Amino acid sequence: MTVPLRTGEEIAVNVALGTRSYDIVIGRGLLGSLGTKTAALRPRARAAIVSDDNVAKLHLPATVEALTGAGLQSSTTIVAPGEGSKSFAVFEKVCEALIAARIERGDLVVALGGGVIGDLAGFAAAVVRRGVDYVQVPTTLLAQVDSSVGGKTAIDSVHGKNLVGAFHQPILVVADTALLDTLAPREFRAGYAEVAKYGLIGDAAFFAWLEANWREVFSGGAAREHAIAVSCRMKAGIVARDERETGERALLNLGHTFGHAFEAAAGFSDRLLHGEAIALGMVCAFEFSARRGLLPPTEAERAVRHLAAVGLPTHLSQVTGGLPDADRLMALIAQDKKVKRGKLTFILARGIGRAFIAPDIDAAEVRAFLAEKLG
Ligand SMILES: NC(=O)c1ccc[n+]([C@@H]2O[C@H](COP(=O)([O-])OP(=O)(O)OC[C@H]3O[C@@H](n4cnc5c(N)ncnc54)[C@H](O)[C@@H]3O)[C@@H](O)[C@H]2O)c1
Ligand SMILES: [Zn+2]
């Protein structure tokens, strides 16, 4: 944990990956410095901005101005908002637009948007001309603390989400926390589930700080930059140690095995946003851990209480339209995760801030737990 920032300060978190290291710069009002920060890394580069309709209406003019002001020429490609844009069809459109804009080695893609744009534009940058550099300008809380960091890029297949993609690290992440002021409160809250996740995974002191300061994170005081910086610092550390998820990086999936099943059951629709599903998934992970005697029930209750306090769903009955039965949820879990001889890998916890990888969880035990939770 670090001390909270003062307003107007910017904080840099480095992702240490040797020659592919980069900074995540966090602060209120940073968008204005995007051009100078980018030009410092790639002078004379041409920038191809990729964004969605919603974000472009609000933040594209300032982005173009920031780049132009630093002497960087830019072009723009705008796609429809939403997960539907992580498709082959839209991906093709983006790639063709980058090629038409004559983006070459030495030039840049600028991903201006939430996780959808970051994943889509990042993947296009990974493959156009066998790879060009890109800069992430995340505009959702989820993107600022999670998807813009770590270099996972992807689009969706008819078989599932994020099945076609590449590891491709950005050269810079500029997280302007003021951009979150225009985000729908429900989207902000959903992104907050990932912030709380970092505390639950590995930083009990941060979790306690969030319990005391979450209101200011939501309202946009200096606590917001602090929360984002601590989140990014944890993710950056994990990514630096395990870029390709052969071990520790799996901890970031806390709540995600349960959560993905809930999301899939709700049809990846606005019945249940990703972060809302993850909140429910973390509740399940903690309650399942308590049920196995890994932690005292009061510790699981504390985790649940905080998620509920910020307005995230913590009961499966809160999913609009309801959820299917335990067998169907288990089938969705099996689609998402390999089941080896009836065993599954879950991220469980021995306490707040003490998550660990449990590779040998009995699918039947999970099924019984879900049946109880649904009933
Ligand atoms: N690559 C990774 O490591 C990683 C990690 C987590 C999630 N993801 C991916 O991220 C995606 C979800 O990202 P998301 O939650 O940011 O969703 P999103 O990109 O769809 O954004 C949510 C909504 O908010 C709008 N929006 C974005 N910024 C705004 C702003 N500043 N003001 C007003 N409206 C704004 C968007 O137009 C959209 O309608 C999923 O596809 C998920 O798979 C990737
Ligand atoms: Zn997530």
Short mmCIF file of C-alpha atoms and ligand atoms in Angstrom, two decimals:
data_model
loop_
_atom_site.label_atom_id
_atom_site.label_comp_id
_atom_site.label_asym_id
_atom_site.label_seq_id
_atom_site.Cartn_x
_atom_site.Cartn_y
_atom_site.Cartn_z
CA MET A 1 0.00 0.00 0.00
CA THR A 2 1.06 3.56 -0.66
CA VAL A 3 -0.11 6.79 0.90
CA PRO A 4 -3.01 8.41 -0.96
CA LEU A 5 -2.13 10.85 -3.69
CA ARG A 6 -2.69 14.56 -3.60
CA THR A 7 -4.93 15.97 -6.32
CA GLY A 8 -3.05 16.91 -9.45
CA GLU A 9 -0.25 14.45 -8.86
CA GLU A 10 0.34 11.68 -11.33
CA ILE A 11 1.65 8.29 -10.42
CA ALA A 12 3.55 5.89 -12.64
CA VAL A 13 3.44 2.14 -12.14
CA ASN A 14 6.03 0.24 -14.15
CA VAL A 15 5.32 -3.15 -15.67
CA ALA A 16 8.79 -4.69 -15.60
CA LEU A 17 9.14 -6.92 -18.63
CA GLY A 18 12.69 -6.28 -19.77
CA THR A 19 12.80 -4.61 -23.19
CA ARG A 20 8.99 -4.68 -23.25
CA SER A 21 8.61 -2.76 -19.97
CA TYR A 22 6.15 0.11 -19.88
CA ASP A 23 4.51 2.62 -17.56
CA ILE A 24 0.92 2.89 -16.47
CA VAL A 25 0.42 6.57 -15.71
CA ILE A 26 -2.52 7.39 -13.47
CA GLY A 27 -3.99 10.78 -12.64
CA ARG A 28 -6.91 13.15 -13.01
CA GLY A 29 -6.77 15.15 -16.25
CA LEU A 30 -3.89 13.22 -17.82
CA LEU A 31 -5.47 12.93 -21.27
CA GLY A 32 -4.06 16.36 -22.17
CA SER A 33 -0.54 14.95 -21.83
CA LEU A 34 -1.18 11.87 -23.99
CA GLY A 35 0.55 13.49 -26.98
CA THR A 36 3.70 14.57 -25.19
CA LYS A 37 3.98 11.25 -23.34
CA THR A 38 3.52 9.31 -26.58
CA ALA A 39 5.83 11.54 -28.62
CA ALA A 40 8.52 11.08 -25.97
CA LEU A 41 8.45 7.34 -26.73
CA ARG A 42 7.81 7.43 -30.49
CA PRO A 43 8.57 10.84 -31.99
CA ARG A 44 7.01 11.39 -35.43
CA ALA A 45 4.80 8.29 -35.13
CA ARG A 46 1.40 8.33 -36.79
CA ALA A 47 -1.39 7.41 -34.41
CA ALA A 48 -4.47 5.43 -35.37
CA ILE A 49 -7.13 5.92 -32.71
CA VAL A 50 -9.66 3.10 -32.25
CA SER A 51 -12.71 3.89 -30.15
CA ASP A 52 -16.41 3.17 -29.78
CA ASP A 53 -19.34 5.51 -30.46
CA ASN A 54 -20.07 6.30 -26.82
CA VAL A 55 -16.49 7.11 -25.89
CA ALA A 56 -15.73 8.94 -29.14
CA LYS A 57 -18.65 11.33 -28.61
CA LEU A 58 -17.33 12.26 -25.18
CA HIS A 59 -13.56 12.03 -25.37
CA LEU A 60 -12.32 11.79 -28.97
CA PRO A 61 -11.89 15.56 -29.61
CA ALA A 62 -9.64 15.96 -26.54
CA THR A 63 -7.66 12.88 -27.55
CA VAL A 64 -7.05 14.15 -31.09
CA GLU A 65 -6.14 17.57 -29.74
CA ALA A 66 -3.63 16.08 -27.30
CA LEU A 67 -1.92 14.12 -30.08
CA THR A 68 -1.96 16.96 -32.60
CA GLY A 69 -0.63 19.37 -29.99
CA ALA A 70 2.45 17.18 -29.66
CA GLY A 71 2.93 17.01 -33.42
CA LEU A 72 1.49 13.52 -33.90
CA GLN A 73 -0.83 12.99 -36.89
CA SER A 74 -3.86 10.86 -36.18
CA SER A 75 -6.64 8.94 -37.91
CA THR A 76 -9.73 7.47 -36.26
CA THR A 77 -11.76 4.25 -36.51
CA ILE A 78 -14.98 4.04 -34.55
CA VAL A 79 -16.88 0.83 -33.85
CA ALA A 80 -20.20 0.11 -32.17
CA PRO A 81 -20.11 -0.08 -28.37
CA GLY A 82 -20.40 -3.43 -26.62
CA GLU A 83 -18.98 -6.94 -26.56
CA GLY A 84 -20.43 -7.57 -30.05
CA SER A 85 -17.51 -5.58 -31.47
CA LYS A 86 -15.04 -8.26 -30.34
CA SER A 87 -16.04 -10.20 -33.49
CA PHE A 88 -14.13 -11.32 -36.56
CA ALA A 89 -16.19 -8.92 -38.70
CA VAL A 90 -15.34 -5.84 -36.65
CA PHE A 91 -11.75 -7.03 -36.19
CA GLU A 92 -11.39 -7.21 -39.99
CA LYS A 93 -12.78 -3.71 -40.31
CA VAL A 94 -10.29 -2.37 -37.75
CA CYS A 95 -7.31 -4.14 -39.36
CA GLU A 96 -8.25 -2.85 -42.81
CA ALA A 97 -8.65 0.66 -41.41
CA LEU A 98 -5.18 0.51 -39.84
CA ILE A 99 -3.66 -0.68 -43.10
CA ALA A 100 -5.57 1.98 -45.06
CA ALA A 101 -4.24 4.62 -42.63
CA ARG A 102 -0.76 3.29 -43.51
CA ILE A 103 0.11 2.39 -39.96
CA GLU A 104 3.54 0.81 -40.20
CA ARG A 105 6.27 -0.34 -37.84
CA GLY A 106 7.17 2.74 -35.86
CA ASP A 107 3.59 3.99 -35.86
CA LEU A 108 0.99 3.45 -33.18
CA VAL A 109 -2.50 2.28 -32.41
CA VAL A 110 -4.26 4.20 -29.64
CA ALA A 111 -7.01 2.21 -27.93
CA LEU A 112 -9.44 4.78 -26.51
CA GLY A 113 -12.20 3.00 -24.61
CA GLY A 114 -13.12 0.24 -22.21
CA GLY A 115 -11.98 -3.36 -22.21
CA VAL A 116 -13.75 -4.11 -25.47
CA ILE A 117 -11.74 -1.50 -27.36
CA GLY A 118 -8.51 -2.37 -25.56
CA ASP A 119 -8.85 -6.05 -26.43
CA LEU A 120 -9.96 -5.42 -30.02
CA ALA A 121 -7.48 -2.66 -30.90
CA GLY A 122 -4.69 -4.42 -29.00
CA PHE A 123 -5.23 -7.60 -30.97
CA ALA A 124 -5.31 -5.66 -34.25
CA ALA A 125 -2.02 -4.01 -33.21
CA ALA A 126 -0.59 -7.46 -32.46
CA VAL A 127 -1.17 -8.75 -35.97
CA VAL A 128 -1.28 -5.86 -38.45
CA ARG A 129 2.08 -5.84 -40.24
CA ARG A 130 3.07 -8.64 -37.82
CA GLY A 131 2.77 -6.27 -34.92
CA VAL A 132 2.80 -2.53 -34.33
CA ASP A 133 3.02 -0.66 -31.03
CA TYR A 134 -0.05 0.48 -29.17
CA VAL A 135 -1.00 2.79 -26.34
CA GLN A 136 -3.92 2.06 -24.02
CA VAL A 137 -6.15 4.94 -22.97
CA PRO A 138 -8.61 3.05 -20.76
CA THR A 139 -11.92 4.84 -20.13
CA THR A 140 -13.73 2.43 -17.80
CA LEU A 141 -12.73 1.54 -14.26
CA LEU A 142 -12.46 -2.09 -15.32
CA ALA A 143 -10.08 -1.14 -18.11
CA GLN A 144 -7.99 1.17 -15.88
CA VAL A 145 -7.39 -1.49 -13.23
CA ASP A 146 -7.46 -4.64 -15.27
CA SER A 147 -7.84 -5.06 -19.03
CA SER A 148 -5.41 -2.32 -20.16
CA VAL A 149 -2.60 -3.86 -18.10
CA GLY A 150 -0.82 -7.09 -18.89
CA GLY A 151 -0.98 -7.48 -22.64
CA LYS A 152 -3.82 -9.97 -23.06
CA THR A 153 -5.70 -9.07 -26.24
CA ALA A 154 -8.51 -11.01 -27.89
CA ILE A 155 -11.75 -11.24 -29.79
CA ASP A 156 -14.55 -13.75 -29.27
CA SER A 157 -15.36 -16.97 -31.14
CA VAL A 158 -18.79 -18.55 -31.53
CA HIS A 159 -17.38 -21.14 -29.10
CA GLY A 160 -16.71 -18.62 -26.35
CA LYS A 161 -15.19 -15.36 -25.22
CA ASN A 162 -11.56 -14.34 -25.81
CA LEU A 163 -10.69 -17.52 -27.71
CA VAL A 164 -8.77 -15.79 -30.51
CA GLY A 165 -6.04 -13.44 -29.39
CA ALA A 166 -2.43 -12.75 -28.57
CA PHE A 167 -0.16 -11.56 -25.81
CA HIS A 168 0.92 -8.10 -26.92
CA GLN A 169 2.04 -5.55 -24.36
CA PRO A 170 1.26 -1.85 -24.87
CA ILE A 171 4.13 0.66 -24.77
CA LEU A 172 2.21 2.99 -22.46
CA VAL A 173 -1.06 3.11 -20.51
CA VAL A 174 -2.53 6.54 -19.78
CA ALA A 175 -5.30 6.23 -17.19
CA ASP A 176 -7.03 9.60 -16.84
CA THR A 177 -9.35 9.10 -13.87
CA ALA A 178 -11.51 12.09 -14.89
CA LEU A 179 -12.71 10.09 -17.91
CA LEU A 180 -14.56 7.87 -15.43
CA ASP A 181 -16.81 10.79 -14.47
CA THR A 182 -18.89 10.18 -17.62
CA LEU A 183 -19.17 6.44 -17.04
CA ALA A 184 -22.60 5.05 -16.07
CA PRO A 185 -22.66 4.43 -12.29
CA ARG A 186 -23.54 0.77 -12.85
CA GLU A 187 -20.45 0.33 -15.08
CA PHE A 188 -18.25 2.05 -12.49
CA ARG A 189 -19.59 -0.20 -9.74
CA ALA A 190 -19.03 -3.30 -11.84
CA GLY A 191 -15.41 -2.25 -12.43
CA TYR A 192 -15.02 -1.75 -8.68
CA ALA A 193 -15.50 -5.49 -8.19
CA GLU A 194 -12.06 -5.94 -9.80
CA VAL A 195 -10.57 -3.31 -7.45
CA ALA A 196 -11.94 -5.16 -4.43
CA LYS A 197 -10.59 -8.34 -6.01
CA TYR A 198 -6.99 -7.16 -5.60
CA GLY A 199 -7.53 -6.63 -1.89
CA LEU A 200 -9.15 -10.02 -1.53
CA ILE A 201 -6.36 -11.74 -3.48
CA GLY A 202 -3.31 -10.38 -1.77
CA ASP A 203 -3.58 -7.13 0.19
CA ALA A 204 -5.67 -7.20 3.36
CA ALA A 205 -4.56 -3.68 4.29
CA PHE A 206 -5.81 -2.39 0.92
CA PHE A 207 -9.12 -4.16 1.48
CA ALA A 208 -9.49 -2.49 4.87
CA TRP A 209 -8.62 0.83 3.26
CA LEU A 210 -11.33 0.25 0.64
CA GLU A 211 -13.88 -0.52 3.36
CA ALA A 212 -13.13 2.91 4.84
CA ASN A 213 -12.66 4.91 1.62
CA TRP A 214 -14.80 3.41 -1.13
CA ARG A 215 -17.22 6.34 -1.17
CA GLU A 216 -14.42 8.68 -2.18
CA VAL A 217 -13.28 6.22 -4.86
CA PHE A 218 -16.79 6.40 -6.33
CA SER A 219 -17.16 10.17 -5.98
CA GLY A 220 -13.82 10.88 -7.63
CA GLY A 221 -11.61 12.25 -4.88
CA ALA A 222 -7.91 11.43 -4.52
CA ALA A 223 -8.88 8.01 -3.16
CA ARG A 224 -9.84 7.04 -6.72
CA GLU A 225 -6.28 7.47 -8.05
CA HIS A 226 -4.93 5.64 -5.02
CA ALA A 227 -7.28 2.68 -5.53
CA ILE A 228 -6.40 2.46 -9.23
CA ALA A 229 -2.68 2.77 -8.56
CA VAL A 230 -2.66 0.05 -5.89
CA SER A 231 -4.70 -2.20 -8.20
CA CYS A 232 -2.35 -1.63 -11.13
CA ARG A 233 0.70 -2.14 -8.93
CA MET A 234 -0.55 -5.55 -7.87
CA LYS A 235 -1.45 -6.60 -11.40
CA ALA A 236 1.85 -5.24 -12.78
CA GLY A 237 3.81 -7.25 -10.21
CA ILE A 238 1.97 -10.45 -11.00
CA VAL A 239 2.28 -9.92 -14.78
CA ALA A 240 6.01 -9.17 -14.47
CA ARG A 241 6.54 -12.46 -12.63
CA ASP A 242 4.19 -14.58 -14.76
CA GLU A 243 3.38 -12.89 -18.08
CA ARG A 244 1.95 -16.00 -19.76
CA GLU A 245 -0.10 -17.31 -16.84
CA THR A 246 1.83 -20.47 -16.13
CA GLY A 247 1.34 -19.96 -12.39
CA GLU A 248 0.70 -16.97 -10.17
CA ARG A 249 -1.22 -14.93 -12.76
CA ALA A 250 -4.10 -17.39 -12.31
CA LEU A 251 -4.76 -15.72 -8.93
CA LEU A 252 -6.27 -12.82 -10.90
CA ASN A 253 -9.06 -15.24 -11.77
CA LEU A 254 -10.45 -15.09 -8.22
CA GLY A 255 -14.23 -15.27 -8.62
CA HIS A 256 -13.93 -15.81 -12.36
CA THR A 257 -14.71 -19.54 -12.65
CA PHE A 258 -18.02 -19.11 -10.83
CA GLY A 259 -18.48 -15.65 -12.37
CA HIS A 260 -18.01 -16.74 -15.98
CA ALA A 261 -20.68 -19.42 -15.50
CA PHE A 262 -23.15 -16.80 -14.17
CA GLU A 263 -22.25 -14.43 -17.02
CA ALA A 264 -22.74 -17.14 -19.61
CA ALA A 265 -26.04 -18.19 -17.98
CA ALA A 266 -27.24 -14.59 -18.29
CA GLY A 267 -26.21 -14.62 -21.95
CA PHE A 268 -23.37 -12.05 -21.52
CA SER A 269 -26.12 -9.44 -21.50
CA ASP A 270 -26.82 -6.39 -19.39
CA ARG A 271 -28.79 -8.68 -17.08
CA LEU A 272 -25.42 -9.23 -15.44
CA LEU A 273 -22.30 -7.17 -16.19
CA HIS A 274 -18.89 -8.84 -15.97
CA GLY A 275 -17.94 -7.15 -12.70
CA GLU A 276 -21.31 -8.00 -11.17
CA ALA A 277 -20.77 -11.64 -12.11
CA ILE A 278 -17.29 -11.45 -10.57
CA ALA A 279 -18.70 -10.02 -7.34
CA LEU A 280 -21.04 -13.02 -7.13
CA GLY A 281 -18.14 -15.29 -8.08
CA MET A 282 -15.94 -13.88 -5.29
CA VAL A 283 -18.78 -14.35 -2.81
CA CYS A 284 -18.96 -17.99 -3.93
CA ALA A 285 -15.18 -18.42 -3.71
CA PHE A 286 -15.11 -17.07 -0.14
CA GLU A 287 -18.19 -18.94 1.02
CA PHE A 288 -16.95 -22.14 -0.59
CA SER A 289 -13.60 -21.62 1.17
CA ALA A 290 -15.41 -21.13 4.48
CA ARG A 291 -17.50 -24.26 3.84
CA ARG A 292 -14.23 -26.20 3.42
CA GLY A 293 -12.95 -24.80 6.71
CA LEU A 294 -10.19 -22.78 5.06
CA LEU A 295 -11.25 -19.57 6.75
CA PRO A 296 -13.67 -18.54 9.49
CA PRO A 297 -17.22 -17.78 8.26
CA THR A 298 -16.91 -14.26 9.73
CA GLU A 299 -14.02 -13.57 7.30
CA ALA A 300 -16.16 -14.60 4.30
CA GLU A 301 -19.02 -12.49 5.70
CA ARG A 302 -16.71 -9.48 5.85
CA ALA A 303 -15.79 -9.86 2.16
CA VAL A 304 -19.46 -10.19 1.21
CA ARG A 305 -20.49 -7.24 3.38
CA HIS A 306 -18.16 -4.86 1.56
CA LEU A 307 -19.31 -5.93 -1.91
CA ALA A 308 -22.93 -5.51 -0.80
CA ALA A 309 -22.16 -2.10 0.76
CA VAL A 310 -21.06 -0.66 -2.59
CA GLY A 311 -24.22 -2.03 -4.23
CA LEU A 312 -22.79 -5.07 -6.01
CA PRO A 313 -24.94 -8.22 -6.12
CA THR A 314 -23.97 -10.81 -3.51
CA HIS A 315 -26.94 -13.22 -3.76
CA LEU A 316 -27.58 -15.42 -6.77
CA SER A 317 -31.27 -14.43 -6.48
CA GLN A 318 -30.27 -10.87 -7.46
CA VAL A 319 -29.56 -11.87 -11.08
CA THR A 320 -32.33 -10.39 -13.22
CA GLY A 321 -34.27 -13.19 -14.89
CA GLY A 322 -32.77 -15.79 -12.54
CA LEU A 323 -30.08 -18.43 -13.02
CA PRO A 324 -30.41 -22.02 -14.26
CA ASP A 325 -29.98 -25.01 -11.92
CA ALA A 326 -26.70 -26.34 -10.51
CA ASP A 327 -26.29 -28.96 -13.25
CA ARG A 328 -26.53 -26.35 -15.97
CA LEU A 329 -24.09 -24.07 -14.11
CA MET A 330 -21.67 -27.00 -13.75
CA ALA A 331 -21.94 -27.62 -17.50
CA LEU A 332 -21.02 -23.96 -18.09
CA ILE A 333 -18.08 -24.23 -15.68
CA ALA A 334 -16.88 -27.34 -17.54
CA GLN A 335 -17.09 -25.44 -20.84
CA ASP A 336 -14.90 -22.67 -19.41
CA LYS A 337 -12.45 -24.84 -17.44
CA LYS A 338 -10.83 -28.21 -17.98
CA VAL A 339 -12.28 -30.87 -15.68
CA LYS A 340 -9.60 -33.51 -15.09
CA ARG A 341 -10.97 -36.75 -13.62
CA GLY A 342 -13.80 -34.90 -11.89
CA LYS A 343 -11.39 -32.27 -10.50
CA LEU A 344 -11.32 -28.52 -11.15
CA THR A 345 -8.89 -25.72 -10.40
CA PHE A 346 -10.37 -22.89 -8.32
CA ILE A 347 -8.93 -19.80 -6.70
CA LEU A 348 -9.85 -20.10 -3.02
CA ALA A 349 -8.85 -18.11 0.07
CA ARG A 350 -7.43 -18.72 3.53
CA GLY A 351 -8.54 -15.21 4.48
CA ILE A 352 -8.93 -11.72 3.06
CA GLY A 353 -5.76 -11.05 1.07
CA ARG A 354 -4.78 -14.71 1.14
CA ALA A 355 -6.01 -16.26 -2.12
CA PHE A 356 -4.34 -19.37 -3.48
CA ILE A 357 -4.62 -21.76 -6.40
CA ALA A 358 -6.52 -24.93 -5.45
CA PRO A 359 -5.96 -27.39 -8.30
CA ASP A 360 -7.87 -30.37 -6.94
CA ILE A 361 -11.44 -29.36 -6.22
CA ASP A 362 -14.08 -32.02 -6.54
CA ALA A 363 -16.70 -31.01 -9.14
CA ALA A 364 -19.38 -32.82 -7.12
CA GLU A 365 -18.60 -30.68 -4.08
CA VAL A 366 -18.92 -27.50 -6.15
CA ARG A 367 -22.22 -28.73 -7.54
CA ALA A 368 -23.58 -29.38 -4.05
CA PHE A 369 -22.46 -25.91 -2.95
CA LEU A 370 -24.16 -24.25 -5.93
CA ALA A 371 -27.36 -26.22 -5.39
CA GLU A 372 -27.40 -24.94 -1.79
CA LYS A 373 -26.75 -21.35 -2.89
CA LEU A 374 -29.53 -21.49 -5.48
CA GLY A 375 -32.01 -23.11 -3.14
N1 LIG B 1 -7.40 -8.16 -21.65
C1 LIG B 1 -7.67 -8.39 -20.39
O1 LIG B 1 -6.78 -8.71 -19.59
C2 LIG B 1 -9.09 -8.25 -19.91
C3 LIG B 1 -9.35 -8.28 -18.54
C4 LIG B 1 -10.66 -8.08 -18.12
C5 LIG B 1 -11.67 -7.87 -19.05
N2 LIG B 1 -11.37 -7.85 -20.38
C6 LIG B 1 -12.41 -7.61 -21.40
O2 LIG B 1 -12.93 -6.31 -21.19
C7 LIG B 1 -14.25 -6.24 -21.73
C8 LIG B 1 -15.15 -5.47 -20.80
O3 LIG B 1 -14.63 -4.18 -20.64
P1 LIG B 1 -15.50 -2.97 -20.06
O4 LIG B 1 -16.21 -3.43 -18.86
O5 LIG B 1 -14.61 -1.81 -19.99
O6 LIG B 1 -16.64 -2.82 -21.16
P2 LIG B 1 -16.83 -1.88 -22.45
O7 LIG B 1 -15.56 -1.61 -23.13
O8 LIG B 1 -17.91 -2.52 -23.23
O9 LIG B 1 -17.38 -0.53 -21.81
C9 LIG B 1 -18.61 -0.54 -21.11
C10 LIG B 1 -19.56 0.53 -21.65
O10 LIG B 1 -19.14 1.80 -21.21
C11 LIG B 1 -19.00 2.69 -22.31
N3 LIG B 1 -17.93 3.61 -21.95
C12 LIG B 1 -16.60 3.34 -21.89
N4 LIG B 1 -15.93 4.36 -21.37
C13 LIG B 1 -16.84 5.33 -21.10
C14 LIG B 1 -16.74 6.63 -20.54
N5 LIG B 1 -15.58 7.13 -20.08
N6 LIG B 1 -17.87 7.36 -20.44
C15 LIG B 1 -19.08 6.84 -20.84
N7 LIG B 1 -19.22 5.62 -21.36
C16 LIG B 1 -18.11 4.86 -21.49
C17 LIG B 1 -18.75 1.83 -23.50
O11 LIG B 1 -19.11 2.44 -24.69
C18 LIG B 1 -19.62 0.61 -23.17
O12 LIG B 1 -20.93 0.86 -23.55
C19 LIG B 1 -14.69 -7.68 -21.97
O13 LIG B 1 -14.69 -7.94 -23.35
C20 LIG B 1 -13.61 -8.50 -21.27
O14 LIG B 1 -13.39 -9.75 -21.91
C21 LIG B 1 -10.10 -8.04 -20.82
ZN ZN B 2 -12.66 -9.83 -14.63
#
